[in-house]
Short mmCIF file of N, CA, C and O in Angstrom, two decimals:
data_model
loop_
_atom_site.label_atom_id
_atom_site.label_comp_id
_atom_site.label_asym_id
_atom_site.label_seq_id
_atom_site.Cartn_x
_atom_site.Cartn_y
_atom_site.Cartn_z
N MET A 1 0.72 -1.49 0.10
CA MET A 1 0.06 0.01 0.12
C MET A 1 1.06 1.25 0.26
O MET A 1 1.57 1.35 0.61
N PRO A 2 0.42 2.23 -0.74
CA PRO A 2 1.22 3.20 -0.99
C PRO A 2 1.30 4.33 0.16
O PRO A 2 0.37 4.56 0.68
N GLU A 3 2.71 4.83 0.77
CA GLU A 3 2.19 6.26 1.63
C GLU A 3 3.06 7.05 0.71
O GLU A 3 4.16 7.65 0.63
N ILE A 4 2.81 7.77 1.86
CA ILE A 4 2.85 9.35 0.87
C ILE A 4 3.73 10.87 2.55
O ILE A 4 2.11 10.35 3.26
N ILE A 5 4.69 10.54 2.52
CA ILE A 5 4.78 11.12 3.84
C ILE A 5 5.48 12.77 3.22
O ILE A 5 6.36 12.94 2.68
N HIS A 6 5.04 13.83 3.70
CA HIS A 6 5.25 15.52 3.82
C HIS A 6 5.51 15.92 4.76
O HIS A 6 4.55 16.44 5.62
N GLU A 7 6.80 16.71 5.10
CA GLU A 7 7.03 17.39 6.75
C GLU A 7 7.11 19.00 6.04
O GLU A 7 8.18 18.87 4.98
N ILE A 8 6.64 20.02 6.58
CA ILE A 8 7.41 21.34 6.29
C ILE A 8 7.43 21.49 7.55
O ILE A 8 6.51 22.39 8.53
N TYR A 9 8.25 22.68 7.59
CA TYR A 9 8.45 23.41 9.04
C TYR A 9 7.89 24.95 9.04
O TYR A 9 8.40 25.54 7.86
N VAL A 10 6.62 25.45 9.68
CA VAL A 10 6.74 26.62 10.14
C VAL A 10 6.84 27.66 10.99
O VAL A 10 6.91 26.61 12.01
N ASP A 11 6.51 28.79 11.01
CA ASP A 11 7.40 29.78 11.76
C ASP A 11 6.55 30.32 12.53
O ASP A 11 5.77 31.71 12.19
N ALA A 12 5.65 30.07 13.06
CA ALA A 12 3.96 29.77 13.94
C ALA A 12 3.91 29.28 14.78
O ALA A 12 4.47 27.72 15.01
N PRO A 13 2.98 29.26 16.05
CA PRO A 13 2.64 28.62 16.99
C PRO A 13 2.12 27.36 17.29
O PRO A 13 1.26 27.50 15.60
N ILE A 14 2.26 26.10 17.45
CA ILE A 14 1.34 24.92 16.56
C ILE A 14 0.09 24.72 16.94
O ILE A 14 -0.47 24.41 16.39
N GLU A 15 -0.70 25.48 17.86
CA GLU A 15 -2.02 25.90 17.72
C GLU A 15 -2.23 26.64 16.85
O GLU A 15 -3.44 26.24 15.50
N VAL A 16 -1.75 27.83 16.41
CA VAL A 16 -2.31 28.69 14.65
C VAL A 16 -1.74 27.33 13.76
O VAL A 16 -2.98 26.78 12.57
N CYS A 17 -1.06 27.13 13.83
CA CYS A 17 -0.65 25.69 12.52
C CYS A 17 -1.73 24.68 12.67
O CYS A 17 -2.62 23.89 11.87
N PHE A 18 -2.10 23.90 14.38
CA PHE A 18 -3.51 23.18 13.81
C PHE A 18 -4.68 23.55 13.72
O PHE A 18 -4.83 22.33 12.62
N ASP A 19 -4.50 25.18 13.77
CA ASP A 19 -6.62 25.39 13.61
C ASP A 19 -6.16 25.85 12.21
O ASP A 19 -7.47 25.48 11.40
N LEU A 20 -5.85 25.69 11.11
CA LEU A 20 -5.19 26.70 10.29
C LEU A 20 -5.67 25.76 8.67
O LEU A 20 -6.75 25.03 8.49
N THR A 21 -4.69 24.10 9.61
CA THR A 21 -4.81 23.39 8.71
C THR A 21 -6.23 22.24 8.91
O THR A 21 -6.54 22.07 7.98
N ARG A 22 -7.14 23.25 9.86
CA ARG A 22 -8.64 22.07 10.08
C ARG A 22 -9.60 22.84 9.52
O ARG A 22 -10.52 22.49 9.67
N ASP A 23 -8.88 24.29 9.03
CA ASP A 23 -10.21 25.09 9.20
C ASP A 23 -10.51 25.25 7.11
O ASP A 23 -9.97 25.30 6.22
N VAL A 24 -11.70 24.72 6.94
CA VAL A 24 -12.55 24.76 5.99
C VAL A 24 -12.23 25.63 4.95
O VAL A 24 -11.95 25.46 3.57
N ASP A 25 -12.25 27.23 5.35
CA ASP A 25 -12.49 27.85 4.11
C ASP A 25 -10.72 28.16 4.75
O ASP A 25 -10.81 28.65 3.06
N VAL A 26 -10.24 28.17 4.74
CA VAL A 26 -8.65 28.02 4.09
C VAL A 26 -7.92 27.04 3.24
O VAL A 26 -7.43 27.22 2.55
N HIS A 27 -8.69 25.94 3.30
CA HIS A 27 -8.12 24.68 2.48
C HIS A 27 -8.89 25.33 1.01
O HIS A 27 -8.97 25.12 0.11
N THR A 28 -10.04 25.75 1.13
CA THR A 28 -10.62 26.60 0.12
C THR A 28 -10.16 27.21 -0.44
O THR A 28 -9.46 28.19 -1.89
N ALA A 29 -9.96 27.98 0.42
CA ALA A 29 -9.20 29.18 -0.62
C ALA A 29 -7.97 28.98 -1.18
O ALA A 29 -7.23 29.77 -1.88
N THR A 30 -6.81 27.48 -0.62
CA THR A 30 -5.55 27.86 -0.75
C THR A 30 -5.85 26.81 -2.56
O THR A 30 -4.50 26.01 -3.00
N THR A 31 -6.46 26.21 -2.66
CA THR A 31 -7.09 24.90 -3.63
C THR A 31 -7.75 25.57 -5.06
O THR A 31 -8.03 24.94 -5.71
N SER A 32 -7.66 26.72 -4.67
CA SER A 32 -8.10 27.20 -6.39
C SER A 32 -8.05 26.88 -7.91
O SER A 32 -8.95 26.50 -8.71
N ASP A 33 -6.62 26.10 -7.43
CA ASP A 33 -6.33 25.27 -8.72
C ASP A 33 -7.40 23.99 -9.22
O ASP A 33 -7.57 24.40 -10.64
N THR A 34 -7.86 23.60 -8.15
CA THR A 34 -8.87 22.11 -8.65
C THR A 34 -9.99 22.64 -8.29
O THR A 34 -10.88 21.93 -8.61
N LYS A 35 -10.26 24.12 -8.42
CA LYS A 35 -11.41 24.28 -7.98
C LYS A 35 -12.34 23.10 -6.43
O LYS A 35 -13.50 23.52 -6.65
N GLU A 36 -11.24 23.42 -6.16
CA GLU A 36 -12.14 22.32 -5.02
C GLU A 36 -12.44 22.89 -3.54
O GLU A 36 -12.82 24.74 -2.98
N ARG A 37 -14.18 23.10 -3.34
CA ARG A 37 -14.50 23.77 -2.21
C ARG A 37 -15.91 22.25 -1.70
O ARG A 37 -15.83 21.40 -2.05
N ALA A 38 -16.31 22.42 -0.08
CA ALA A 38 -17.01 22.01 0.99
C ALA A 38 -18.58 21.72 0.97
O ALA A 38 -18.75 23.16 0.30
N VAL A 39 -19.43 20.68 0.04
CA VAL A 39 -20.37 21.24 -0.38
C VAL A 39 -21.37 20.61 -0.02
O VAL A 39 -22.43 20.17 0.24
N GLU A 40 -21.12 19.44 1.29
CA GLU A 40 -22.14 18.92 2.52
C GLU A 40 -21.26 18.89 3.39
O GLU A 40 -19.93 18.38 4.02
N GLY A 41 -21.73 18.49 4.51
CA GLY A 41 -20.84 18.38 6.29
C GLY A 41 -20.88 19.24 6.42
O GLY A 41 -21.25 20.77 6.22
N VAL A 42 -19.61 19.77 6.70
CA VAL A 42 -18.70 20.86 7.42
C VAL A 42 -18.32 21.64 6.08
O VAL A 42 -17.79 20.97 5.51
N THR A 43 -18.70 23.17 5.99
CA THR A 43 -19.04 23.69 4.42
C THR A 43 -18.69 24.99 5.20
O THR A 43 -17.88 25.81 3.91
N SER A 44 -17.82 24.82 6.43
CA SER A 44 -17.01 26.49 6.58
C SER A 44 -16.94 26.23 8.03
O SER A 44 -17.55 25.66 9.36
N GLY A 45 -15.66 26.65 8.77
CA GLY A 45 -14.68 26.91 9.77
C GLY A 45 -13.94 25.65 9.96
O GLY A 45 -13.74 24.82 9.07
N LEU A 46 -13.83 25.19 11.15
CA LEU A 46 -13.14 24.36 11.95
C LEU A 46 -13.77 23.13 11.87
O LEU A 46 -14.77 22.84 12.60
N LEU A 47 -12.94 22.49 11.13
CA LEU A 47 -13.73 20.84 11.51
C LEU A 47 -12.71 19.99 12.84
O LEU A 47 -12.38 20.12 13.33
N GLU A 48 -14.03 19.34 13.06
CA GLU A 48 -13.72 19.03 14.89
C GLU A 48 -13.97 17.22 14.71
O GLU A 48 -14.97 16.66 13.26
N GLU A 49 -13.41 16.35 15.77
CA GLU A 49 -13.71 14.83 15.30
C GLU A 49 -14.57 14.52 15.54
O GLU A 49 -16.48 15.00 16.63
N GLY A 50 -15.48 13.74 14.92
CA GLY A 50 -16.51 13.18 14.46
C GLY A 50 -17.83 14.06 13.26
O GLY A 50 -18.64 13.23 12.68
N ASP A 51 -16.77 15.00 12.88
CA ASP A 51 -17.33 16.05 11.17
C ASP A 51 -16.78 15.24 10.49
O ASP A 51 -16.05 14.22 9.96
N THR A 52 -17.76 15.28 9.12
CA THR A 52 -17.65 14.83 7.51
C THR A 52 -17.18 15.76 7.34
O THR A 52 -17.96 17.22 7.46
N VAL A 53 -17.28 16.21 5.88
CA VAL A 53 -17.01 16.75 5.02
C VAL A 53 -16.19 16.56 3.74
O VAL A 53 -16.11 15.55 3.71
N THR A 54 -17.97 16.63 2.66
CA THR A 54 -17.72 16.52 0.79
C THR A 54 -16.78 17.11 -0.29
O THR A 54 -17.77 18.21 0.14
N TRP A 55 -16.09 17.05 -0.04
CA TRP A 55 -14.98 18.07 -0.73
C TRP A 55 -15.19 18.07 -2.17
O TRP A 55 -15.88 16.35 -3.03
N GLU A 56 -15.88 18.47 -3.41
CA GLU A 56 -16.19 18.39 -4.64
C GLU A 56 -14.70 19.63 -5.68
O GLU A 56 -14.75 20.74 -4.79
N ALA A 57 -14.18 18.67 -6.61
CA ALA A 57 -13.03 19.17 -7.23
C ALA A 57 -12.75 18.74 -8.19
O ALA A 57 -12.82 17.61 -8.99
N VAL A 58 -11.59 18.95 -9.07
CA VAL A 58 -11.75 19.38 -10.66
C VAL A 58 -10.07 17.94 -10.28
O VAL A 58 -9.45 18.96 -10.87
N HIS A 59 -10.33 16.94 -11.30
CA HIS A 59 -8.52 16.68 -11.05
C HIS A 59 -8.57 16.21 -12.54
O HIS A 59 -9.57 14.62 -12.50
N PHE A 60 -7.20 15.82 -12.91
CA PHE A 60 -7.76 15.34 -14.42
C PHE A 60 -8.49 15.77 -15.15
O PHE A 60 -9.20 15.04 -16.26
N GLY A 61 -8.99 17.14 -15.10
CA GLY A 61 -10.23 17.11 -16.21
C GLY A 61 -11.63 16.93 -15.58
O GLY A 61 -12.30 17.03 -16.30
N VAL A 62 -11.72 16.28 -14.29
CA VAL A 62 -13.42 15.05 -14.05
C VAL A 62 -13.58 16.01 -12.73
O VAL A 62 -12.50 16.12 -12.00
N LYS A 63 -14.66 16.20 -12.65
CA LYS A 63 -15.19 16.79 -11.33
C LYS A 63 -15.55 15.79 -10.64
O LYS A 63 -15.88 14.35 -10.86
N GLN A 64 -15.00 15.33 -9.17
CA GLN A 64 -15.15 14.34 -8.10
C GLN A 64 -15.13 14.96 -7.24
O GLN A 64 -15.21 15.99 -7.05
N GLN A 65 -15.69 13.95 -6.39
CA GLN A 65 -16.59 14.24 -5.04
C GLN A 65 -15.91 13.06 -3.80
O GLN A 65 -15.61 11.67 -4.46
N LEU A 66 -15.69 13.45 -2.53
CA LEU A 66 -14.28 12.50 -1.93
C LEU A 66 -14.99 12.79 -0.71
O LEU A 66 -15.14 14.15 0.05
N THR A 67 -15.57 11.79 0.63
CA THR A 67 -16.30 12.79 1.86
C THR A 67 -15.69 11.58 2.33
O THR A 67 -14.52 10.70 2.43
N ALA A 68 -15.08 12.85 3.83
CA ALA A 68 -14.10 11.97 5.10
C ALA A 68 -14.75 12.29 5.91
O ALA A 68 -15.29 13.65 6.41
N ARG A 69 -14.49 11.82 6.93
CA ARG A 69 -14.19 12.29 8.29
C ARG A 69 -13.06 11.74 9.25
O ARG A 69 -12.48 10.98 8.84
N ILE A 70 -14.09 13.36 10.11
CA ILE A 70 -12.38 12.85 11.40
C ILE A 70 -12.61 11.85 12.65
O ILE A 70 -13.35 12.13 12.89
N THR A 71 -11.91 11.00 12.45
CA THR A 71 -12.32 10.23 13.12
C THR A 71 -11.36 10.30 14.86
O THR A 71 -11.63 9.29 15.68
N GLU A 72 -10.44 10.76 14.99
CA GLU A 72 -9.37 11.31 16.03
C GLU A 72 -9.17 12.89 16.35
O GLU A 72 -8.81 12.86 14.93
N MET A 73 -8.79 12.92 17.06
CA MET A 73 -8.59 14.51 17.35
C MET A 73 -7.61 14.62 18.53
O MET A 73 -8.22 13.96 19.47
N GLU A 74 -6.02 15.57 18.53
CA GLU A 74 -6.17 15.89 20.08
C GLU A 74 -5.49 16.81 19.84
O GLU A 74 -4.00 17.25 19.34
N ARG A 75 -6.20 17.43 19.75
CA ARG A 75 -5.59 19.04 20.00
C ARG A 75 -4.25 19.69 21.33
O ARG A 75 -4.31 19.23 21.88
N PRO A 76 -3.12 20.31 20.40
CA PRO A 76 -2.92 20.77 19.14
C PRO A 76 -1.89 20.00 18.03
O PRO A 76 -1.30 20.43 17.58
N TYR A 77 -1.71 18.83 19.07
CA TYR A 77 -0.85 17.83 18.17
C TYR A 77 -1.15 16.69 17.15
O TYR A 77 -0.24 16.09 16.38
N TYR A 78 -2.80 16.56 16.83
CA TYR A 78 -2.64 15.35 16.01
C TYR A 78 -4.39 14.79 15.34
O TYR A 78 -4.87 15.36 16.53
N PHE A 79 -4.29 14.73 14.22
CA PHE A 79 -5.90 14.38 13.94
C PHE A 79 -5.73 13.58 12.71
O PHE A 79 -4.75 14.02 11.95
N LYS A 80 -6.68 12.66 12.52
CA LYS A 80 -6.66 12.06 11.38
C LYS A 80 -8.19 11.96 10.81
O LYS A 80 -9.05 12.08 11.16
N ASP A 81 -7.93 12.32 9.14
CA ASP A 81 -9.26 11.54 8.31
C ASP A 81 -9.75 10.15 7.79
O ASP A 81 -8.03 10.31 7.63
N GLU A 82 -10.14 10.24 7.72
CA GLU A 82 -10.78 8.58 6.92
C GLU A 82 -11.35 8.57 5.60
O GLU A 82 -12.47 9.63 6.15
N LEU A 83 -11.53 7.90 4.59
CA LEU A 83 -12.23 7.96 3.30
C LEU A 83 -13.88 7.30 4.37
O LEU A 83 -13.95 6.65 4.50
N VAL A 84 -14.85 8.20 3.63
CA VAL A 84 -15.84 7.98 3.73
C VAL A 84 -16.64 7.30 2.34
O VAL A 84 -17.36 6.04 2.12
N LYS A 85 -16.33 7.70 1.50
CA LYS A 85 -16.50 7.53 0.11
C LYS A 85 -15.56 8.30 -0.61
O LYS A 85 -15.49 10.22 -0.59
N GLY A 86 -15.64 7.39 -1.90
CA GLY A 86 -14.50 8.70 -2.71
C GLY A 86 -13.58 7.23 -3.66
O GLY A 86 -13.86 6.11 -4.31
N ALA A 87 -13.57 8.33 -4.96
CA ALA A 87 -12.67 7.72 -5.85
C ALA A 87 -11.04 6.79 -5.37
O ALA A 87 -11.12 5.84 -6.19
N PHE A 88 -10.81 6.27 -3.91
CA PHE A 88 -9.98 5.46 -3.42
C PHE A 88 -10.66 4.61 -2.81
O PHE A 88 -11.47 4.59 -2.99
N LYS A 89 -10.02 3.72 -3.30
CA LYS A 89 -10.71 2.23 -2.52
C LYS A 89 -10.93 2.72 -0.74
O LYS A 89 -11.68 1.83 -0.06
N TRP A 90 -9.49 3.03 -0.07
CA TRP A 90 -9.87 3.65 0.97
C TRP A 90 -8.53 4.74 1.53
O TRP A 90 -7.43 4.37 1.00
N PHE A 91 -8.78 5.48 2.50
CA PHE A 91 -7.57 5.78 2.99
C PHE A 91 -7.78 6.96 4.25
O PHE A 91 -8.83 6.57 4.90
N VAL A 92 -6.27 6.92 4.82
CA VAL A 92 -5.88 7.59 6.19
C VAL A 92 -5.14 8.88 5.71
O VAL A 92 -4.31 8.53 5.33
N HIS A 93 -5.59 10.13 6.54
CA HIS A 93 -4.60 10.57 6.45
C HIS A 93 -4.54 11.72 7.42
O HIS A 93 -5.51 11.58 8.54
N THR A 94 -2.80 11.34 8.29
CA THR A 94 -2.45 11.33 9.34
C THR A 94 -2.12 13.01 9.24
O THR A 94 -0.94 13.45 8.94
N HIS A 95 -2.61 14.25 10.49
CA HIS A 95 -2.19 15.26 10.36
C HIS A 95 -1.19 15.05 12.07
O HIS A 95 -1.44 15.22 12.45
N GLU A 96 0.14 15.15 11.77
CA GLU A 96 0.70 15.62 13.05
C GLU A 96 1.32 17.17 13.40
O GLU A 96 1.85 17.85 12.31
N PHE A 97 1.30 17.32 14.15
CA PHE A 97 1.84 18.59 14.37
C PHE A 97 3.05 18.84 15.72
O PHE A 97 2.80 17.96 16.76
N GLU A 98 4.18 19.57 15.89
CA GLU A 98 5.55 19.04 17.04
C GLU A 98 6.01 20.43 16.67
O GLU A 98 6.33 21.17 16.08
N LYS A 99 6.19 21.21 17.99
CA LYS A 99 7.15 22.09 18.42
C LYS A 99 8.23 22.02 18.78
O LYS A 99 8.94 21.17 18.37
N GLN A 100 9.05 22.66 17.19
CA GLN A 100 10.33 23.00 17.71
C GLN A 100 10.84 24.00 17.24
O GLN A 100 10.38 25.14 16.08
N GLY A 101 11.23 24.98 18.37
CA GLY A 101 11.60 25.88 18.60
C GLY A 101 11.01 27.34 18.49
O GLY A 101 9.70 27.08 19.07
N THR A 102 10.99 27.87 18.20
CA THR A 102 9.71 29.41 18.29
C THR A 102 8.51 28.70 16.43
O THR A 102 7.70 29.18 16.85
N GLY A 103 8.81 27.33 15.79
CA GLY A 103 8.04 27.25 15.46
C GLY A 103 7.04 25.61 15.52
O GLY A 103 7.10 24.99 16.75
N THR A 104 7.12 25.29 14.42
CA THR A 104 5.78 23.76 14.13
C THR A 104 6.79 23.25 13.47
O THR A 104 6.30 23.52 11.72
N LEU A 105 6.96 21.68 13.26
CA LEU A 105 6.69 21.11 11.80
C LEU A 105 5.73 20.55 11.87
O LEU A 105 4.86 19.73 12.62
N MET A 106 4.79 20.23 10.87
CA MET A 106 4.20 19.65 10.28
C MET A 106 3.68 18.35 9.58
O MET A 106 5.44 18.43 8.81
N ARG A 107 3.73 17.40 9.67
CA ARG A 107 3.55 15.91 8.65
C ARG A 107 2.53 15.65 8.84
O ARG A 107 1.62 15.62 9.58
N ASP A 108 2.29 14.86 7.39
CA ASP A 108 1.49 14.88 6.66
C ASP A 108 1.68 13.22 6.34
O ASP A 108 2.51 13.19 5.58
N ARG A 109 0.70 12.27 7.03
CA ARG A 109 1.06 11.19 6.30
C ARG A 109 -0.68 10.33 5.71
O ARG A 109 -1.50 10.05 6.31
N PHE A 110 -0.13 9.97 4.42
CA PHE A 110 -1.22 9.64 3.41
C PHE A 110 -0.67 8.40 2.78
O PHE A 110 -0.25 8.59 1.73
N VAL A 111 -1.80 7.21 3.39
CA VAL A 111 -1.77 5.77 2.82
C VAL A 111 -3.04 5.92 2.58
O VAL A 111 -4.28 5.49 3.26
N TYR A 112 -2.94 4.93 1.25
CA TYR A 112 -3.91 4.67 0.46
C TYR A 112 -4.41 3.47 0.05
O TYR A 112 -3.31 2.98 -0.42
N ALA A 113 -4.85 3.38 -0.57
CA ALA A 113 -5.58 1.78 -1.48
C ALA A 113 -6.10 2.06 -2.69
O ALA A 113 -7.18 3.13 -2.61
N SER A 114 -5.82 2.25 -3.81
CA SER A 114 -6.50 3.06 -5.10
C SER A 114 -7.81 1.41 -6.05
O SER A 114 -6.96 0.39 -5.07
N PRO A 115 -8.54 2.11 -6.44
CA PRO A 115 -9.66 1.16 -6.85
C PRO A 115 -9.09 0.47 -8.21
O PRO A 115 -7.80 0.68 -8.67
N PHE A 116 -9.99 -0.72 -8.70
CA PHE A 116 -9.47 -1.08 -10.22
C PHE A 116 -8.49 -1.82 -9.75
O PHE A 116 -7.87 -2.28 -10.75
N GLY A 117 -8.07 -3.15 -8.93
CA GLY A 117 -7.51 -3.49 -8.76
C GLY A 117 -5.56 -3.20 -9.49
O GLY A 117 -5.49 -2.36 -9.02
N PHE A 118 -5.30 -4.41 -10.49
CA PHE A 118 -3.93 -4.17 -11.14
C PHE A 118 -3.50 -2.95 -11.87
O PHE A 118 -2.62 -2.38 -11.52
N ILE A 119 -4.92 -2.27 -11.94
CA ILE A 119 -4.73 -1.18 -12.91
C ILE A 119 -4.42 0.01 -12.13
O ILE A 119 -3.41 0.37 -12.23
N GLY A 120 -4.81 -0.13 -11.22
CA GLY A 120 -5.21 0.97 -10.17
C GLY A 120 -4.11 1.31 -9.38
O GLY A 120 -2.37 2.08 -8.72
N LYS A 121 -3.43 -0.29 -9.01
CA LYS A 121 -1.69 -0.73 -8.34
C LYS A 121 -0.67 -0.15 -9.19
O LYS A 121 0.45 0.43 -9.13
N LEU A 122 -1.09 -0.08 -10.88
CA LEU A 122 0.07 0.15 -11.71
C LEU A 122 -0.28 1.75 -11.62
O LEU A 122 1.32 2.64 -11.64
N ALA A 123 -1.01 2.61 -11.47
CA ALA A 123 -1.13 4.27 -11.48
C ALA A 123 -0.14 4.50 -9.92
O ALA A 123 0.02 5.51 -9.72
N ASP A 124 -0.69 3.48 -8.99
CA ASP A 124 0.25 4.29 -7.75
C ASP A 124 1.93 4.40 -8.37
O ASP A 124 2.29 5.05 -7.78
#
């Protein structure tokens, strides 16, 4: 199963990074190239544990929808969202936040399975 890990240091307090990462309005503003927007569930403001959000976006020229649920949260260190419905067979997306000096190390882990058997594995 594929895993994507991305780390970035942000010169901002951990609480600010945590809240901006789960802010639906900020996410929408930063994904204008794919026309991503929240269309169901929580469509504005901060996501909390148990919330669902359905994102609509254009990827590879095709309009798609993906619904995720926030399944775990420990403010301001960690939250996890998991696929409810969408193009993937399944995914788990973990957001981790660690104080480092005056800023925050943000780490995203995205583990997933593609649909379509062998063709999906080939695409991975």
